PDB file of C-alpha atoms in Angstrom:
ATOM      1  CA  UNK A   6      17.742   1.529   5.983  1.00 70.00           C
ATOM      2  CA  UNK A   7      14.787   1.581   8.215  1.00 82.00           C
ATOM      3  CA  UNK A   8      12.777  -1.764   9.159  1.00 90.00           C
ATOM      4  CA  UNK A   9       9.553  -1.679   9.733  1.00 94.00           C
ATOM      5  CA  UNK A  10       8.603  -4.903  11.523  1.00 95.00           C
ATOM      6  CA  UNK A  11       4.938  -6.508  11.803  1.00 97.00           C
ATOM      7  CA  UNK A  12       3.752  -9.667  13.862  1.00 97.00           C
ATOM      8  CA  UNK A  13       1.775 -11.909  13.173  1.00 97.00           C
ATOM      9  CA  UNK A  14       2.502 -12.364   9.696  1.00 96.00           C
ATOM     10  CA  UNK A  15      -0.624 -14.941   9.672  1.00 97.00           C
ATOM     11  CA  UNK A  16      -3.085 -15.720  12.544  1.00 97.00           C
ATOM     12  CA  UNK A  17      -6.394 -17.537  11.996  1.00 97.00           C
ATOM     13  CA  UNK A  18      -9.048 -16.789  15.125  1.00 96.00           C
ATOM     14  CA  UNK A  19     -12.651 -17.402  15.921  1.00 97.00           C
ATOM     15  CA  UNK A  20     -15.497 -15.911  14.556  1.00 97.00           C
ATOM     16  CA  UNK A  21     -16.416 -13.061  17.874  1.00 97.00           C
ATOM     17  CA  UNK A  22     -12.853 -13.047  19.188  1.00 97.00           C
ATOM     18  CA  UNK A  23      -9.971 -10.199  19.268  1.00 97.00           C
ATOM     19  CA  UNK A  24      -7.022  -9.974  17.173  1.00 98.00           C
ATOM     20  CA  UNK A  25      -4.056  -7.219  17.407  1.00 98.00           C
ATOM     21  CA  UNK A  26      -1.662  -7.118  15.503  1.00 98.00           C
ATOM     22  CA  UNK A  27       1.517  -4.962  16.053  1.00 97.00           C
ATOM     23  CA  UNK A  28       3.729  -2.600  13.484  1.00 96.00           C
ATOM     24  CA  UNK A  29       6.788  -1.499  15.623  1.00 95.00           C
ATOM     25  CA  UNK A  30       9.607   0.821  13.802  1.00 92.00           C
ATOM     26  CA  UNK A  31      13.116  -0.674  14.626  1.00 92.00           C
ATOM     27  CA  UNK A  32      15.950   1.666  13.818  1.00 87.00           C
ATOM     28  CA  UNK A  33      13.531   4.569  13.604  1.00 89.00           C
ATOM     29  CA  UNK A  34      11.131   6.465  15.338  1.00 89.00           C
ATOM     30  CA  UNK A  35       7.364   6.725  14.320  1.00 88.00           C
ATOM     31  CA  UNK A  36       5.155   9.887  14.490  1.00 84.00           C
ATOM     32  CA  UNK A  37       2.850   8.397  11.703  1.00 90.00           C
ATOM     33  CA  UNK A  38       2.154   5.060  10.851  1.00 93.00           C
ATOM     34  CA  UNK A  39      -0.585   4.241   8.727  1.00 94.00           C
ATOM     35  CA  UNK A  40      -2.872   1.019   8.822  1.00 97.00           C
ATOM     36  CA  UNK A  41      -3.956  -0.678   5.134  1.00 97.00           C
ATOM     37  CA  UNK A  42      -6.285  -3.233   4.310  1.00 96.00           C
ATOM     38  CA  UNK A  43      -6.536  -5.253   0.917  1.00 94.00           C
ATOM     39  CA  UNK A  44      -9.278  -7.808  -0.560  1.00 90.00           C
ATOM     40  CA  UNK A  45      -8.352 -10.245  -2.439  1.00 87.00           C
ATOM     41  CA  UNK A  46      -8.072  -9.009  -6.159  1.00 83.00           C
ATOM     42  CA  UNK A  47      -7.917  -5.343  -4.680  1.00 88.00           C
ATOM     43  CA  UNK A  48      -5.719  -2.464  -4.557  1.00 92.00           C
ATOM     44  CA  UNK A  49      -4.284  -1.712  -0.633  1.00 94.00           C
ATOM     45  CA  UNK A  50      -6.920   0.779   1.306  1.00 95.00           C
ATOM     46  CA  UNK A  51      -6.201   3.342   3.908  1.00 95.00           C
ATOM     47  CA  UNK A  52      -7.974   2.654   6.938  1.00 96.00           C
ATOM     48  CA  UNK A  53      -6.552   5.091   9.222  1.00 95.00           C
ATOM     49  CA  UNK A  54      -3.663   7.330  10.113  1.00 93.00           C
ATOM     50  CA  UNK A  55      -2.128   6.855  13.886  1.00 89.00           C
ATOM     51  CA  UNK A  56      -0.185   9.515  15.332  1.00 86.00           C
ATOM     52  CA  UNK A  57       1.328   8.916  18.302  1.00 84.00           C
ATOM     53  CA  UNK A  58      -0.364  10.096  21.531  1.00 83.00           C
ATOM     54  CA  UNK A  59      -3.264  11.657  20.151  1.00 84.00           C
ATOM     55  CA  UNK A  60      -6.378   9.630  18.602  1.00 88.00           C
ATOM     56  CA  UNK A  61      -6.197   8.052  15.040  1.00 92.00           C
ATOM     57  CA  UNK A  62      -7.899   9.498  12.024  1.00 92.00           C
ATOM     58  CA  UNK A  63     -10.330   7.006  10.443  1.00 95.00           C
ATOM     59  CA  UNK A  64     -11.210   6.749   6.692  1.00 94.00           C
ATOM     60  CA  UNK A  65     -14.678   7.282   5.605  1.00 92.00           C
ATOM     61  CA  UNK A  66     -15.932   4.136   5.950  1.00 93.00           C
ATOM     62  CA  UNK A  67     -14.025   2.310   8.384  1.00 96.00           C
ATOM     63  CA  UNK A  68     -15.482   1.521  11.812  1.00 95.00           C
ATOM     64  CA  UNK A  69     -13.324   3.064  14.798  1.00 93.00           C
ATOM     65  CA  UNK A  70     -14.802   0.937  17.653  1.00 95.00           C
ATOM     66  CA  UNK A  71     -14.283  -2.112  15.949  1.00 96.00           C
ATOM     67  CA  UNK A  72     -10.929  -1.362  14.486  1.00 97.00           C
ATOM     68  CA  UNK A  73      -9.054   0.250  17.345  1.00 96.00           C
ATOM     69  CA  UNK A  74      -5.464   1.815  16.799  1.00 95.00           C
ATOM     70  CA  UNK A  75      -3.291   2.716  19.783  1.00 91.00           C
ATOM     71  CA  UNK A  76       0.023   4.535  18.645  1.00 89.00           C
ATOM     72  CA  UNK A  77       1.284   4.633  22.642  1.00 81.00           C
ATOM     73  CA  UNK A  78       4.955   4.652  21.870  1.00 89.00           C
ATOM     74  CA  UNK A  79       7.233   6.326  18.717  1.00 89.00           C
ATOM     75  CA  UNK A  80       8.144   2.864  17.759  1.00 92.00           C
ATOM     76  CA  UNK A  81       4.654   0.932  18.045  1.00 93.00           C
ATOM     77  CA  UNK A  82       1.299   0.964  16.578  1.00 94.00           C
ATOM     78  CA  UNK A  83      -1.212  -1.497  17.170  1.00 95.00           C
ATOM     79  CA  UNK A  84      -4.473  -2.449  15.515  1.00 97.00           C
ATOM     80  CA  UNK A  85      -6.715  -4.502  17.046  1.00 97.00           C
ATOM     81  CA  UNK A  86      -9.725  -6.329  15.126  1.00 98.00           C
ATOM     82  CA  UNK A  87     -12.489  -6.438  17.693  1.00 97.00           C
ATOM     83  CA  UNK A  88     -14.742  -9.176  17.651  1.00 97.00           C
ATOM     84  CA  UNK A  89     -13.984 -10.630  14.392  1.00 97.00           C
ATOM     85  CA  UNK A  90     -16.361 -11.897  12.199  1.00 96.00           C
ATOM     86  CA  UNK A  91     -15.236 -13.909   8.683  1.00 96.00           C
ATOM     87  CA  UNK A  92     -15.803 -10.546   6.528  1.00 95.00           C
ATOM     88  CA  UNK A  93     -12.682  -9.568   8.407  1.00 96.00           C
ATOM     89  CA  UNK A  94     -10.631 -11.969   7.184  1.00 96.00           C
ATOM     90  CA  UNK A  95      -8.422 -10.141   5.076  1.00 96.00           C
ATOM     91  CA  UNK A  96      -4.571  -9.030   4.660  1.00 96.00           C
ATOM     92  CA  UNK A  97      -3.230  -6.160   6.866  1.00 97.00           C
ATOM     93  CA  UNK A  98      -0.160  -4.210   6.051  1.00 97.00           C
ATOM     94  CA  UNK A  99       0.998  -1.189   8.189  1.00 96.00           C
ATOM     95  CA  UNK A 100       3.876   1.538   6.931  1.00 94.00           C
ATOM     96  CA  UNK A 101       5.818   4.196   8.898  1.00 93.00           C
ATOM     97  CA  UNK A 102       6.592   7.940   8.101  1.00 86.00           C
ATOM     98  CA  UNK A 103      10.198   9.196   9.088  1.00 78.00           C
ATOM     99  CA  UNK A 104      11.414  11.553   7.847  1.00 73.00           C
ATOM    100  CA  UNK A 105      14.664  10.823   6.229  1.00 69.00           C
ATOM    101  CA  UNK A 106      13.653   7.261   5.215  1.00 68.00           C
ATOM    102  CA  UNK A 107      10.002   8.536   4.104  1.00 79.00           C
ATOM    103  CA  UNK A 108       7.256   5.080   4.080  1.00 87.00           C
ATOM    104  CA  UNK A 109       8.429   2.055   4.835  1.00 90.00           C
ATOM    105  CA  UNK A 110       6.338  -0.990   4.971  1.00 93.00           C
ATOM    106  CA  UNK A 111       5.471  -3.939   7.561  1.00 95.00           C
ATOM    107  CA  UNK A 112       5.286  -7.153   5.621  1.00 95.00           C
ATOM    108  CA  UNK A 113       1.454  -7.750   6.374  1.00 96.00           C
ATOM    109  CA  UNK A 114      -0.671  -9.914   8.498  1.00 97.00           C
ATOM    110  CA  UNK A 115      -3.075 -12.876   6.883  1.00 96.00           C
ATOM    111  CA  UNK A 116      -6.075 -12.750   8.748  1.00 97.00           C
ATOM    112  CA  UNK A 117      -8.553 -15.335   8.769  1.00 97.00           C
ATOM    113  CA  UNK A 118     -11.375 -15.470  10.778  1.00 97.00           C
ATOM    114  CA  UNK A 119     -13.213 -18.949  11.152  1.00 96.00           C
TER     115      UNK A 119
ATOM    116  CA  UNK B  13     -14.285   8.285  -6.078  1.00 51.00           C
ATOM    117  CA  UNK B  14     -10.934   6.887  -6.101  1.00 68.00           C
ATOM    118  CA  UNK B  15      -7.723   9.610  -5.785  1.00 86.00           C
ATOM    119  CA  UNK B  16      -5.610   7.386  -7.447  1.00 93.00           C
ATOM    120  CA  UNK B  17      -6.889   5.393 -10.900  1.00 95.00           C
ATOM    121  CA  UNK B  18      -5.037   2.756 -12.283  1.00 97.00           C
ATOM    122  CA  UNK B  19      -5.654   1.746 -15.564  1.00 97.00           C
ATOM    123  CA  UNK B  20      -5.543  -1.037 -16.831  1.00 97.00           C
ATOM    124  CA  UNK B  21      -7.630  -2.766 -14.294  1.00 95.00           C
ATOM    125  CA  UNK B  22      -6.136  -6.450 -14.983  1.00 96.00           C
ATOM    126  CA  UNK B  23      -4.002  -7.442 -17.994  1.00 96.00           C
ATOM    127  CA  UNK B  24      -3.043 -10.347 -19.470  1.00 97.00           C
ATOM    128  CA  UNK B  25      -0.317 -10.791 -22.264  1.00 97.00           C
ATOM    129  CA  UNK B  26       1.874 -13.461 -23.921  1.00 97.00           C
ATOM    130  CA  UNK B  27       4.967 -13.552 -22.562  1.00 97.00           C
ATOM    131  CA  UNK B  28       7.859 -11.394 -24.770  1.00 97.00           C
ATOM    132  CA  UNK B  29       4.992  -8.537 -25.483  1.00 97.00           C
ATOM    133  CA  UNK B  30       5.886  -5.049 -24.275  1.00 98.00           C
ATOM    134  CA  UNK B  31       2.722  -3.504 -21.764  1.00 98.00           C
ATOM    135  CA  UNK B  32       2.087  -0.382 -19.772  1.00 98.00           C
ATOM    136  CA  UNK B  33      -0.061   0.489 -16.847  1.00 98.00           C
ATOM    137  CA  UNK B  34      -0.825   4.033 -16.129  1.00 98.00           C
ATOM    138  CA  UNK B  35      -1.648   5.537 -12.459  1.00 97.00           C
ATOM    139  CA  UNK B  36      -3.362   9.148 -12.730  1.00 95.00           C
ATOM    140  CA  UNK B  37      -4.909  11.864 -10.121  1.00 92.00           C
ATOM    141  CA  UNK B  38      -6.645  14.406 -10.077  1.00 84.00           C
ATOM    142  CA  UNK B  39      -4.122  16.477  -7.837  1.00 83.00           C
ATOM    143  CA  UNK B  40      -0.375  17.363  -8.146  1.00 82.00           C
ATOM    144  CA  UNK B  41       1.921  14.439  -6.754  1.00 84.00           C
ATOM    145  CA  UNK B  42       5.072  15.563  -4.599  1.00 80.00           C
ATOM    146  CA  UNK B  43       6.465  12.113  -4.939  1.00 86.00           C
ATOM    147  CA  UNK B  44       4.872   8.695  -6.855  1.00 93.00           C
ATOM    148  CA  UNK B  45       6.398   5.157  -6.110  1.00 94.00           C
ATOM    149  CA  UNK B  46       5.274   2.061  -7.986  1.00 96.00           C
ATOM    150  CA  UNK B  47       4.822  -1.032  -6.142  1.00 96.00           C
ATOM    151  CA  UNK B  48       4.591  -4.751  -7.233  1.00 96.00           C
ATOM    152  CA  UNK B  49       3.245  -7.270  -4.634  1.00 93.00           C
ATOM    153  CA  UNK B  50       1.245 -10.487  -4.646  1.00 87.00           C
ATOM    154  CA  UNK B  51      -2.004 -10.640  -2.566  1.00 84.00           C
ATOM    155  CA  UNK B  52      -1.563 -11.921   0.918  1.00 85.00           C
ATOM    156  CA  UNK B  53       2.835 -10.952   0.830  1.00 90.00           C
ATOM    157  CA  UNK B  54       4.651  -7.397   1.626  1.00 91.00           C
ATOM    158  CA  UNK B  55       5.497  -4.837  -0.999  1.00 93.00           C
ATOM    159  CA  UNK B  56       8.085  -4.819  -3.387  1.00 93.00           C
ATOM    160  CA  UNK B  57       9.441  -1.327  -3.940  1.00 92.00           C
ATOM    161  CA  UNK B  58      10.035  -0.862  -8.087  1.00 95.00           C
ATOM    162  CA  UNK B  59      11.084   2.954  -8.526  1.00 93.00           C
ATOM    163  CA  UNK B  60       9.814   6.356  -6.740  1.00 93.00           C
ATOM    164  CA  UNK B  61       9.486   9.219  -9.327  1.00 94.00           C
ATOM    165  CA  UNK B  62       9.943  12.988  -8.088  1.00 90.00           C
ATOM    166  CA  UNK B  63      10.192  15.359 -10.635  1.00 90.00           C
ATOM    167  CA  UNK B  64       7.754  16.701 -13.212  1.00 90.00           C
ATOM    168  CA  UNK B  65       9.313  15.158 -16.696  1.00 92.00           C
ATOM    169  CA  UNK B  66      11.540  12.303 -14.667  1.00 95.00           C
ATOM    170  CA  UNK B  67      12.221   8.530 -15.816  1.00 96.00           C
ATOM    171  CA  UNK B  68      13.495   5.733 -14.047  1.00 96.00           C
ATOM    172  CA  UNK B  69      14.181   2.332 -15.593  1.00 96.00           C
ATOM    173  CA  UNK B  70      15.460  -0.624 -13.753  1.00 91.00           C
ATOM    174  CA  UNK B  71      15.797  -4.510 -15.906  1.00 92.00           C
ATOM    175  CA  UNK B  72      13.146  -4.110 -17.848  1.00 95.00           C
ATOM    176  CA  UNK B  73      10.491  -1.874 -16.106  1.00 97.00           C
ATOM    177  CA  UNK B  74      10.674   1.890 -16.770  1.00 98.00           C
ATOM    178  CA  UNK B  75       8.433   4.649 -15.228  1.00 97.00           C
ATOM    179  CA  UNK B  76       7.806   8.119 -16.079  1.00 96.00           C
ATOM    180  CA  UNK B  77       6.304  10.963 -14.007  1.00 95.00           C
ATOM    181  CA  UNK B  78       4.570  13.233 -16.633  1.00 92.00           C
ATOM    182  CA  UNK B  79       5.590  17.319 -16.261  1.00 86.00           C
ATOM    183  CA  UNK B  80       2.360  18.428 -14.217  1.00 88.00           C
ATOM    184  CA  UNK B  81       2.975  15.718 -12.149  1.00 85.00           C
ATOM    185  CA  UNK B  82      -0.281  14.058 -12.136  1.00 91.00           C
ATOM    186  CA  UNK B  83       0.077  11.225 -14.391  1.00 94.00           C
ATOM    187  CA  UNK B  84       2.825   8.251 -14.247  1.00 96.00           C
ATOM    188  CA  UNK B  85       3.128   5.122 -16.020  1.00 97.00           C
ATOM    189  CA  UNK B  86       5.021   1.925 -15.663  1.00 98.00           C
ATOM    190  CA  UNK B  87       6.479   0.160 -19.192  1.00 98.00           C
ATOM    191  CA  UNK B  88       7.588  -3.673 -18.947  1.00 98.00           C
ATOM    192  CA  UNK B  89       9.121  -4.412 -21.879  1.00 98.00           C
ATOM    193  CA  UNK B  90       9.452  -8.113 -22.952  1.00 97.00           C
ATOM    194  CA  UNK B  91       7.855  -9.628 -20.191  1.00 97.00           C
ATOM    195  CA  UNK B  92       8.349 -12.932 -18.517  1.00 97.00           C
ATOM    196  CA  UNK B  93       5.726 -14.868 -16.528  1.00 95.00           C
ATOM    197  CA  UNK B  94       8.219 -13.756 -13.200  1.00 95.00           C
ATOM    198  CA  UNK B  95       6.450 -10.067 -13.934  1.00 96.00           C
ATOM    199  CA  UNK B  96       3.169 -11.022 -13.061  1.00 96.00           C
ATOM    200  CA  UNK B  97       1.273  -9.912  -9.476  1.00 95.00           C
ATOM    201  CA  UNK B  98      -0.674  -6.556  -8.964  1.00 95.00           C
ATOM    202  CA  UNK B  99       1.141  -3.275  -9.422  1.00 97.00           C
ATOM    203  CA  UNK B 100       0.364  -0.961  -6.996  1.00 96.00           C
ATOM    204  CA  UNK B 101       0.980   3.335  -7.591  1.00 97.00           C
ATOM    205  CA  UNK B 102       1.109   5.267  -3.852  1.00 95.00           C
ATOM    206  CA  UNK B 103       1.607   8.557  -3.466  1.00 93.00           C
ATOM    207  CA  UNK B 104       1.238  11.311  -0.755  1.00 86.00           C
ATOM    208  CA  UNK B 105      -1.889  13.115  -0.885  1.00 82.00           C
ATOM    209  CA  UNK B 106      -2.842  16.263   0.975  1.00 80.00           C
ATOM    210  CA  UNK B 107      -5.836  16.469   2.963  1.00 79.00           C
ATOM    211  CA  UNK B 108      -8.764  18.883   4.144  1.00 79.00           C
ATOM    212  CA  UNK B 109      -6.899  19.148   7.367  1.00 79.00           C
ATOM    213  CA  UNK B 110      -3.758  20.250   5.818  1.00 78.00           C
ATOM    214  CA  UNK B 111      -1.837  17.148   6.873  1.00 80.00           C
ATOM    215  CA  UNK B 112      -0.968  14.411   4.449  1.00 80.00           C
ATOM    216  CA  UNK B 113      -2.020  10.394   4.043  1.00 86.00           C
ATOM    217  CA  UNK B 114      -0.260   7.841   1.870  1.00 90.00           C
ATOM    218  CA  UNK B 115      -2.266   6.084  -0.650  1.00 92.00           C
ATOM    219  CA  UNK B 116      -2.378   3.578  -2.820  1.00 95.00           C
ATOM    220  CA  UNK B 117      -3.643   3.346  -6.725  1.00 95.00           C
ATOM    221  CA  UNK B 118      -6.487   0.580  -7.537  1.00 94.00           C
ATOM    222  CA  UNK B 119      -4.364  -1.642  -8.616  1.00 95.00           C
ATOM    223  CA  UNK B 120      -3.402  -3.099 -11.953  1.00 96.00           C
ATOM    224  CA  UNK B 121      -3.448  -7.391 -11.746  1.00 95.00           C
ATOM    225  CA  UNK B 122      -1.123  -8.270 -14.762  1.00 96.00           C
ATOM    226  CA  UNK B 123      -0.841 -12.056 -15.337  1.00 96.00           C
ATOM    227  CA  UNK B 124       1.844 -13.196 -18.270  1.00 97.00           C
ATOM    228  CA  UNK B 125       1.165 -16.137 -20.344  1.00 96.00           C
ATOM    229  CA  UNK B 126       4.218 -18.581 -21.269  1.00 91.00           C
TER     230      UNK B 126
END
């Protein structure tokens, strides 16, 4: 079946400093991958949709300059959390569209900014 | 407005009592998947429904799609503390654009009493 792998699975950083964090398809390739976000005691929210090699579409909502996707490759999407602050702490999960093996889900990053 | 409601919101029962949670929208689903997970860990995939009128039971969880396809819920019968976490419905939705996004319900947190 196909593996979607994400990394970190955890990462704690300082309060005004970057953090990406990486969805890469392994047995499959990627046009879509999608980028979630979920609150403690909340459901899982779309932030964006990245396609690969064109720009992603943001959510209502959801700042692009400070949450930048780059979907450079068919196997890798990244999402980078600029200049974190502590409201950004949160837990990250990514998913990939193929077609035969429809979503498939990373297993989520643990951010915590400090 | 949220695309996909989940009622209920939380739950809590005594352990051995049957529950359901239901996951509606306001738009025809092409495919609905329910999800258990935990805050802060990956997804666990329960059952993906396709067709209008379908069911799907696995242990003791069973899930029905209704005919128009808008409307699914998820039946635990006897349950066991080991069934509670937050039970997620996702879906594809269409968008203005004519492409599609996959989202997730808001979430139902079910906790199980011994």
């Amino acid at each position: 079946g196909a593996v979607v792998s994400q990394h970190p699975s955890r990462v704690i950083c300082k309060s005004g400093t970057s953090v990406k964090i990486e969805c890469r398809s392994l047995d499959f390739q990627a046009t879509t991958m999608f980028w979630y976000r979920q609150f403690p005691k909340q459901s899982l929210m779309l932030m964006a949709t990245s396609n690969e090699g064109s720009k992603a579409t943001y959510e209502q909502g959801v700042e692009k300059d400070k949450f930048l996707i780059n979907h450079a490759s068919l196997t890798l999407s990244t999402l980078t959390v600029t200049s974190a602050h502590p409201e950004d702490s949160s837990f990250y999960i990514c998913s990939a569209l193929e077609g035969s093996y429809g979503y498939t889900f990373g297993s989520g990053t643990r951010l915590t900014v400090v | 407005s949220q695309e996909l409601e989940q009622s209920p919101q939380s739950l809590i029962v005594q352990e051995g009592k049957n529950l359901t949670i239901n996951c509606t929208s306001s738009k025809t689903l092409y495919g609905l998947y329910w999800y258990k997970q935990k805050y802060g860990e990956g997804l666990i995939f329960l059952m993906m429904l396709q067709k209008g009128g379908e069911e799907k039971s696995h242990e003791k969880i069973t899930a029905k799609l209704d005919e128009k396809k808008q409307q699914s819920s998820l039946h635990i019968t006897a349950s066991q503390p080991s069934h509670a976490g937050i039970y997620l419905c996702g879906a594809d939705i269409s968008t203005t654009s004519g492409t599609y996004k996959y989202i997730f319900g808001t979430g139902t947190r079910l906790k199980v009493l011994a």
